[in-house]
Structure formats: structure tokens, C-alpha cells
Amino acid sequence: MAAMPRPADSPSADEMNETMAEVRQLITDLRDAAQDGRELARRYSEILQNVVDEYCVEFEQRAASALAKLESNR
């Protein structure tokens, strides 16, 4: 029994395998990029949190000092 000829515009098995390999690689690259993006976002979040904490401590100390001065001038 002879194999049926494929239409001229149909991709060959090699082309399909190559395309599937490219798609798999793209998915892998996208997953890696997403993971890298999440890690970068976490690092920036930690840095921002530390900066905010530092400002809060500084302003709390300044506010306490200002309140103490106000109280002593009464």
C-alpha cells in the first residue's frame, strides 16, 4: 500500500519536529524570563521596604524629638 502524498503546503515531519523544538525552547525561555522577573521584583521590593523602614525610623525619631521640645516649652 503506497503512502498518500501530502499536499504541497503541508509541512514535512522534519519541519514539524523543528517547529515543536522551537516552541518548546520558547516556552522554556519564557518560563526562565518570568522566574527572573519575579526574582528581580522580589529584590526591588525588599530594597524598597528597607528604604521605607529607614525613613520611618528617622521620621519617628525626629517626631519624638520635636514633641519632646514642644512638651518642654509648655
XYZ file of C-alpha atoms in Angstrom:
74
model
C 0.000 0.000 0.000
C 1.530 3.292 -1.080
C 1.687 6.273 1.261
C -0.688 9.038 0.383
C 1.092 12.102 -0.931
C 0.858 15.102 1.310
C -0.473 18.399 -0.003
C 2.215 20.789 -1.234
C 1.519 23.303 1.548
C 1.692 20.750 4.392
C 4.855 20.811 6.498
C 7.091 17.769 6.467
C 7.710 15.672 9.571
C 11.149 17.267 9.930
C 9.640 20.741 9.720
C 7.030 19.820 12.330
C 9.711 18.409 14.646
C 11.815 21.541 14.190
C 8.823 23.757 14.878
C 7.932 21.792 18.004
C 11.524 22.065 19.232
C 11.401 25.843 18.688
C 8.106 26.075 20.563
C 9.495 24.032 23.474
C 12.564 26.281 23.619
C 10.374 29.392 23.529
C 8.281 28.066 26.420
C 11.439 27.272 28.397
C 12.845 30.759 27.704
C 9.563 32.404 28.713
C 9.438 30.441 31.968
C 13.040 31.398 32.737
C 12.322 35.063 31.969
C 9.230 35.001 34.178
C 11.242 33.486 37.034
C 13.973 36.093 36.576
C 11.334 38.832 36.591
C 9.798 37.519 39.811
C 13.209 37.354 41.490
C 14.052 40.885 40.366
C 10.696 42.169 41.619
C 11.287 40.480 44.998
C 14.734 42.060 45.301
C 13.439 45.537 44.433
C 10.546 45.034 46.830
C 12.975 44.185 49.644
C 15.133 47.207 48.820
C 12.103 49.499 48.758
C 10.823 48.056 52.039
C 14.213 48.674 53.668
C 14.298 52.271 52.435
C 10.772 52.911 53.724
C 11.668 51.344 57.067
C 14.754 53.561 57.341
C 12.716 56.700 56.624
C 10.047 55.657 59.131
C 12.649 55.168 61.856
C 14.288 58.507 61.013
C 10.980 60.415 60.973
C 9.751 58.724 64.149
C 12.939 59.837 65.921
C 12.582 63.381 64.580
C 8.900 63.475 65.550
C 9.678 62.214 69.058
C 12.379 64.867 69.417
C 10.057 67.625 68.176
C 7.295 66.506 70.536
C 9.730 66.444 73.430
C 10.774 70.025 72.640
C 7.139 71.134 72.431
C 6.355 69.488 75.755
C 9.371 71.066 77.456
C 8.397 74.561 76.208
C 4.930 74.386 77.782
